[in-house]
Short mmCIF file of C-alpha atoms and ligand atoms in Angstrom, two decimals:
data_model
loop_
_atom_site.label_atom_id
_atom_site.label_comp_id
_atom_site.label_asym_id
_atom_site.label_seq_id
_atom_site.Cartn_x
_atom_site.Cartn_y
_atom_site.Cartn_z
CA MET A 1187 -43.78 -0.67 -8.16
CA THR A 1188 -42.52 0.82 -4.87
CA GLU A 1189 -44.62 -1.80 -3.05
CA ILE A 1190 -42.86 -4.59 -4.99
CA ILE A 1191 -39.42 -3.13 -4.18
CA ARG A 1192 -40.40 -2.82 -0.49
CA LEU A 1193 -41.61 -6.44 -0.35
CA LEU A 1194 -38.52 -7.66 -2.21
CA SER A 1195 -36.08 -5.82 0.10
CA ARG A 1196 -38.05 -7.13 3.11
CA PHE A 1197 -37.76 -10.66 1.73
CA ILE A 1198 -33.99 -10.31 1.17
CA THR A 1199 -33.16 -8.65 4.49
CA GLY A 1200 -35.50 -10.99 6.40
CA ASN A 1201 -33.84 -14.00 4.79
CA ARG A 1202 -31.76 -16.32 7.03
CA VAL A 1203 -28.82 -16.36 4.61
CA TRP A 1204 -28.77 -12.53 4.50
CA LYS A 1205 -28.99 -12.35 8.31
CA SER A 1206 -26.07 -14.79 8.69
CA VAL A 1207 -23.90 -12.41 6.64
CA PHE A 1208 -25.21 -9.02 7.79
CA ARG A 1209 -25.94 -9.10 11.51
CA ALA A 1210 -27.34 -5.58 11.83
CA GLU A 1211 -30.92 -4.62 10.97
CA SER A 1212 -31.62 -2.21 8.11
CA PRO A 1213 -30.08 1.10 9.21
CA VAL A 1214 -33.16 3.29 9.58
CA THR A 1215 -32.38 4.70 13.01
CA GLU A 1216 -29.09 6.38 14.13
CA ARG A 1217 -28.40 3.34 16.33
CA GLY A 1218 -28.98 1.02 13.36
CA GLN A 1219 -26.59 3.10 11.26
CA SER A 1220 -23.87 2.82 13.92
CA GLU A 1221 -24.49 -0.92 14.30
CA SER A 1222 -24.20 -1.62 10.58
CA ILE A 1223 -20.75 0.02 10.65
CA PHE A 1224 -19.61 -1.86 13.78
CA HIS A 1225 -20.72 -5.23 12.39
CA ASN A 1226 -19.18 -4.94 8.91
CA VAL A 1227 -15.52 -5.78 8.43
CA TRP A 1228 -15.18 -3.36 5.48
CA LEU A 1229 -17.12 -0.49 7.00
CA HIS A 1230 -15.75 -0.69 10.56
CA ILE A 1231 -12.62 1.20 9.49
CA TYR A 1232 -14.82 4.31 9.10
CA PRO A 1233 -15.74 6.22 12.24
CA VAL A 1234 -19.47 6.51 12.94
CA LYS A 1235 -19.14 10.31 12.97
CA VAL A 1236 -16.61 12.46 11.13
CA ARG A 1237 -15.72 16.11 11.83
CA LYS A 1238 -16.65 18.20 8.79
CA ASP A 1239 -13.38 20.19 8.76
CA ALA A 1240 -11.34 16.95 8.72
CA LEU A 1241 -12.85 16.24 5.30
CA ARG A 1242 -11.52 19.50 3.81
CA PHE A 1243 -9.51 18.51 0.72
CA THR A 1244 -6.89 21.23 1.19
CA TYR A 1245 -6.03 19.95 4.68
CA THR A 1246 -4.72 16.49 3.66
CA PHE A 1247 -4.83 16.74 -0.17
CA CYS A 1248 -5.83 13.07 0.22
CA LEU A 1249 -2.11 12.24 0.02
CA GLY A 1250 -2.28 9.27 2.42
CA GLY A 1251 -5.37 7.95 0.62
CA VAL A 1252 -3.73 8.41 -2.79
CA SER A 1253 -0.61 6.56 -1.54
CA PHE A 1254 -2.87 3.70 -0.46
CA LEU A 1255 -4.71 3.66 -3.81
CA LEU A 1256 -1.38 3.58 -5.66
CA PHE A 1257 -0.31 0.66 -3.46
CA LEU A 1258 -3.52 -1.20 -4.44
CA LEU A 1259 -2.83 -0.43 -8.12
CA LEU A 1260 0.70 -1.81 -7.69
CA ILE A 1261 -0.69 -5.08 -6.30
CA ILE A 1262 -3.32 -5.30 -9.07
CA THR A 1263 -0.74 -4.75 -11.84
CA GLY A 1264 2.07 -6.64 -10.05
CA VAL A 1265 0.26 -9.99 -9.80
CA PRO A 1266 -0.32 -10.36 -13.60
CA LEU A 1267 3.30 -9.28 -14.19
CA MET A 1268 4.37 -12.28 -12.09
CA PHE A 1269 2.76 -14.62 -14.63
CA TYR A 1270 5.29 -13.50 -17.25
CA TYR A 1271 8.43 -12.45 -15.42
CA VAL A 1272 11.11 -15.13 -14.77
CA PRO A 1273 13.62 -14.27 -11.99
CA SER A 1274 16.65 -15.85 -13.69
CA VAL A 1275 19.69 -13.98 -15.02
CA GLU A 1276 19.31 -15.74 -18.39
CA GLN A 1277 15.60 -15.01 -18.81
CA ALA A 1278 14.71 -11.87 -16.81
CA TYR A 1279 15.62 -9.28 -19.46
CA GLY A 1280 13.98 -11.37 -22.21
CA SER A 1281 10.77 -11.70 -20.22
CA MET A 1282 10.66 -7.90 -19.82
CA LYS A 1283 11.09 -7.51 -23.60
CA ASP A 1284 8.36 -10.12 -24.20
CA LEU A 1285 6.08 -8.11 -21.95
CA GLU A 1286 6.78 -5.03 -24.06
CA PHE A 1287 6.52 -6.56 -27.53
CA VAL A 1288 4.68 -9.91 -27.35
CA VAL A 1289 2.19 -10.01 -24.47
CA SER A 1290 -1.15 -8.25 -25.18
CA TYR A 1291 -1.34 -5.05 -23.11
CA GLY A 1292 2.00 -6.08 -21.53
CA LEU A 1293 3.56 -2.66 -22.14
CA LEU A 1294 0.55 -0.94 -20.58
CA LEU A 1295 0.71 -3.28 -17.58
CA ARG A 1296 4.43 -2.77 -17.06
CA ASN A 1297 4.21 1.00 -17.43
CA MET A 1298 1.23 1.25 -15.07
CA HIS A 1299 3.27 -0.65 -12.47
CA ARG A 1300 6.37 1.47 -13.05
CA TRP A 1301 4.63 4.85 -13.02
CA ALA A 1302 2.47 3.94 -10.01
CA ALA A 1303 5.68 2.99 -8.15
CA HIS A 1304 7.36 6.34 -8.96
CA ALA A 1305 4.16 8.19 -8.05
CA MET A 1306 3.82 6.34 -4.72
CA VAL A 1307 7.33 7.36 -3.62
CA ILE A 1308 6.41 10.99 -4.38
CA THR A 1309 2.97 10.91 -2.69
CA VAL A 1310 4.32 9.18 0.46
CA PHE A 1311 7.00 11.91 0.77
CA LEU A 1312 4.41 14.65 0.23
CA HIS A 1313 2.05 12.98 2.75
CA MET A 1314 4.86 12.96 5.32
CA ALA A 1315 5.59 16.63 4.55
CA ARG A 1316 1.88 17.48 5.03
CA VAL A 1317 1.74 15.61 8.37
CA PHE A 1318 4.86 17.52 9.48
CA TYR A 1319 3.58 20.90 8.23
CA THR A 1320 0.22 20.55 10.03
CA GLY A 1321 1.98 19.32 13.21
CA SER A 1322 -0.06 16.11 13.08
CA TYR A 1323 2.85 14.07 14.47
CA LYS A 1324 2.22 15.59 17.93
CA SER A 1325 0.45 13.80 20.81
CA PRO A 1326 -1.51 11.50 20.57
CA ARG A 1327 -0.20 10.66 17.08
CA GLU A 1328 3.54 10.18 17.80
CA PHE A 1329 3.27 6.40 17.48
CA ASN A 1330 1.53 6.67 14.10
CA TRP A 1331 4.38 8.89 12.92
CA VAL A 1332 6.78 6.04 13.84
CA VAL A 1333 4.58 3.52 11.96
CA GLY A 1334 4.71 6.00 9.05
CA VAL A 1335 8.53 6.02 9.12
CA PHE A 1336 8.47 2.21 8.72
CA LEU A 1337 5.99 2.62 5.83
CA LEU A 1338 8.36 5.11 4.19
CA ALA A 1339 11.27 2.64 4.55
CA LEU A 1340 9.11 -0.16 3.11
CA THR A 1341 8.03 2.03 0.16
CA LEU A 1342 11.67 2.87 -0.62
CA GLY A 1343 12.64 -0.81 -0.15
CA LEU A 1344 9.95 -1.90 -2.62
CA SER A 1345 11.15 0.69 -5.11
CA PHE A 1346 14.81 -0.33 -4.71
CA THR A 1347 14.21 -4.11 -4.98
CA GLY A 1348 11.95 -3.65 -8.03
CA TYR A 1349 14.68 -1.68 -9.78
CA LEU A 1350 16.95 -4.77 -10.19
CA LEU A 1351 14.30 -7.03 -11.70
CA PRO A 1352 14.53 -5.91 -15.41
CA TRP A 1353 18.19 -7.03 -15.24
CA ASP A 1354 19.38 -4.42 -17.73
CA GLN A 1355 22.61 -2.39 -17.44
CA LEU A 1356 20.87 0.44 -15.58
CA ALA A 1357 19.40 -1.97 -13.00
CA PHE A 1358 22.60 -4.00 -12.60
CA TRP A 1359 24.88 -1.01 -11.95
CA ALA A 1360 22.35 0.87 -9.81
CA ILE A 1361 22.05 -2.14 -7.49
CA THR A 1362 25.82 -2.73 -7.53
CA VAL A 1363 26.39 0.88 -6.41
CA GLY A 1364 23.43 0.83 -3.96
CA THR A 1365 24.51 -2.34 -2.18
CA SER A 1366 28.14 -1.11 -2.06
CA ILE A 1367 26.93 1.99 -0.23
CA ALA A 1368 25.11 -0.32 2.24
CA SER A 1369 28.40 -2.16 2.89
CA TYR A 1370 29.87 1.06 4.41
CA VAL A 1371 27.53 0.83 7.42
CA PRO A 1372 29.95 0.51 10.41
CA TRP A 1373 30.59 -3.12 11.52
CA LEU A 1374 27.45 -4.67 10.05
CA GLY A 1375 27.85 -3.28 6.50
CA PRO A 1376 29.83 -6.10 4.77
CA SER A 1377 27.63 -8.86 6.30
CA PHE A 1378 24.49 -6.91 5.42
CA LYS A 1379 25.61 -6.62 1.79
CA TYR A 1380 26.51 -10.34 1.70
CA VAL A 1381 23.09 -11.39 3.02
CA LEU A 1382 21.25 -8.92 0.76
CA ILE A 1383 22.85 -10.03 -2.52
CA GLY A 1384 23.46 -13.67 -1.53
CA GLY A 1385 27.21 -13.59 -2.23
CA ASN A 1386 30.00 -11.17 -3.07
CA GLU A 1387 28.70 -9.96 -6.44
CA VAL A 1388 25.35 -8.98 -7.89
CA GLY A 1389 24.24 -12.16 -9.73
CA GLN A 1390 21.60 -14.91 -9.64
CA GLY A 1391 21.55 -14.94 -5.80
CA ALA A 1392 20.84 -11.21 -5.68
CA LEU A 1393 18.14 -11.39 -8.36
CA LEU A 1394 16.26 -14.16 -6.55
CA ARG A 1395 16.55 -12.44 -3.17
CA PHE A 1396 15.38 -9.11 -4.55
CA TYR A 1397 12.49 -10.88 -6.33
CA VAL A 1398 11.27 -12.60 -3.14
CA LEU A 1399 11.68 -9.40 -1.12
CA HIS A 1400 9.85 -7.40 -3.81
CA THR A 1401 6.93 -9.77 -4.36
CA VAL A 1402 6.36 -11.36 -0.93
CA VAL A 1403 8.24 -10.04 2.10
CA LEU A 1404 8.01 -6.25 1.64
CA PRO A 1405 4.38 -6.13 0.32
CA LEU A 1406 3.22 -8.32 3.24
CA ALA A 1407 5.06 -6.13 5.74
CA ALA A 1408 3.54 -3.03 4.08
CA VAL A 1409 0.00 -4.48 4.32
CA LEU A 1410 0.50 -5.22 8.04
CA MET A 1411 1.95 -1.76 8.70
CA MET A 1412 -0.86 -0.05 6.76
CA ALA A 1413 -3.46 -1.98 8.79
CA ALA A 1414 -1.74 -0.72 11.98
CA HIS A 1415 -1.53 2.83 10.51
CA PHE A 1416 -5.25 2.99 9.66
CA TRP A 1417 -6.28 1.37 12.95
CA ARG A 1418 -4.22 3.98 14.83
CA ILE A 1419 -5.85 6.84 12.90
CA ARG A 1420 -9.25 5.58 14.17
CA LYS A 1421 -8.01 5.07 17.73
CA ASP A 1422 -6.36 8.52 17.81
CA GLY A 1423 -9.82 10.00 17.18
CA GLY A 1424 -9.70 10.33 13.39
CA ILE A 1425 -7.28 12.62 11.61
CA SER A 1426 -6.01 15.72 13.37
CA LYS A 1427 -8.00 18.93 13.52
CA PRO A 1428 -7.00 21.83 11.25
CA LEU A 1429 -5.63 24.76 13.30
C1 HEM B 1414 2.59 3.69 2.41
C2 HEM B 1414 2.64 4.84 3.03
C3 HEM B 1414 1.49 5.52 3.74
C4 HEM B 1414 0.12 5.39 3.60
C5 HEM B 1414 -0.63 4.48 2.63
C6 HEM B 1414 -0.50 6.28 4.55
C7 HEM B 1414 -1.87 6.48 4.69
C8 HEM B 1414 -2.44 7.44 5.51
C9 HEM B 1414 -3.84 7.89 5.43
C10 HEM B 1414 -4.88 7.36 4.46
C11 HEM B 1414 -4.01 8.84 6.40
C12 HEM B 1414 -5.31 9.63 6.65
C13 HEM B 1414 -5.11 11.13 6.29
C14 HEM B 1414 -4.58 11.40 4.92
O1 HEM B 1414 -5.08 10.84 3.92
O2 HEM B 1414 -3.62 12.22 4.82
C15 HEM B 1414 -2.75 8.96 7.10
C16 HEM B 1414 -2.52 9.77 8.19
C17 HEM B 1414 -1.32 9.86 8.89
N1 HEM B 1414 -0.10 9.40 8.45
FE1 HEM B 1414 0.20 8.18 6.87
N2 HEM B 1414 0.48 6.90 5.28
C18 HEM B 1414 1.71 6.49 4.80
C19 HEM B 1414 2.96 6.94 5.22
C20 HEM B 1414 3.18 7.81 6.27
C21 HEM B 1414 4.47 8.37 6.64
C22 HEM B 1414 5.76 8.14 5.86
C23 HEM B 1414 4.26 9.10 7.79
C24 HEM B 1414 5.26 9.85 8.61
C25 HEM B 1414 6.51 9.54 8.76
C26 HEM B 1414 2.84 9.01 8.12
C27 HEM B 1414 2.24 9.56 9.23
C28 HEM B 1414 0.88 9.76 9.38
C29 HEM B 1414 0.24 10.44 10.49
C30 HEM B 1414 0.94 11.00 11.76
C31 HEM B 1414 -1.13 10.51 10.19
C32 HEM B 1414 -2.25 11.20 11.02
C33 HEM B 1414 -2.37 12.57 10.36
C34 HEM B 1414 -3.45 13.44 10.94
O3 HEM B 1414 -4.08 13.04 11.92
O4 HEM B 1414 -3.62 14.54 10.40
N3 HEM B 1414 2.22 8.24 7.16
N4 HEM B 1414 -1.80 8.12 6.54
#
């Protein structure tokens, strides 16, 4: 049996198609193990060697990783929600109610998206607090702290823009108050509010703008920023060392 498995794996890994996808040889030596990580787009994010104490759960509480997983969950639940939600002032509230009462598993889908969004805001804040508490913002990680600040702003932006979409009283007045606060920014405030809500009042223009920001612009920006954040962690020599 073991002989058959050995021959089969030799046939697969010796195959031209396999070799065109996976450049490295089977990782039997330490060099082979390093090479298979360097040559694989998914694995290359991991360092070849990791310090044991950096893996201690109580150092990071996995808060950055959990924030990332919640972001993935938000994408996975957000895309099917887009098949049902209509960003129009006449239909938005109705499509939310349809999701709750008509669409199979619609309520589950909507609540998973909502709770994951609340949880992500909390975990990103806690992650930032952990980075601050362990002094991990210090050299050479100052730049990654700045990338993190952008990620925090994007997370809050995603949360804020998503809040308007159900188009109920709570959403309408929260966004009316929120964008009025933004209009008090010196000089730029009124123009900023006008551009953000596409007019002088929260209406169809605002709903469409918030929808596009929520489903395209901010998630794309977050993906790019996260790629930079993770790349920097690797280039800064992995995560910081516990004191
Ligand atoms: C969407 C938001 C974010 C995601 C997905 C994220 C993800 C991560 C991950 C996975 C790590 C590896 C260590 C860990 O799991 O704790 C990390 C480290 C780090 N993050 Fe974030 N992060 C986010 C937001 C932030 C924010 C808001 C800040 C600060 C303002 C920040 C600053 C840093 C720094 C400086 C490190 C290196 C920490 C160390 O070396 O100990 N990140 N981040």
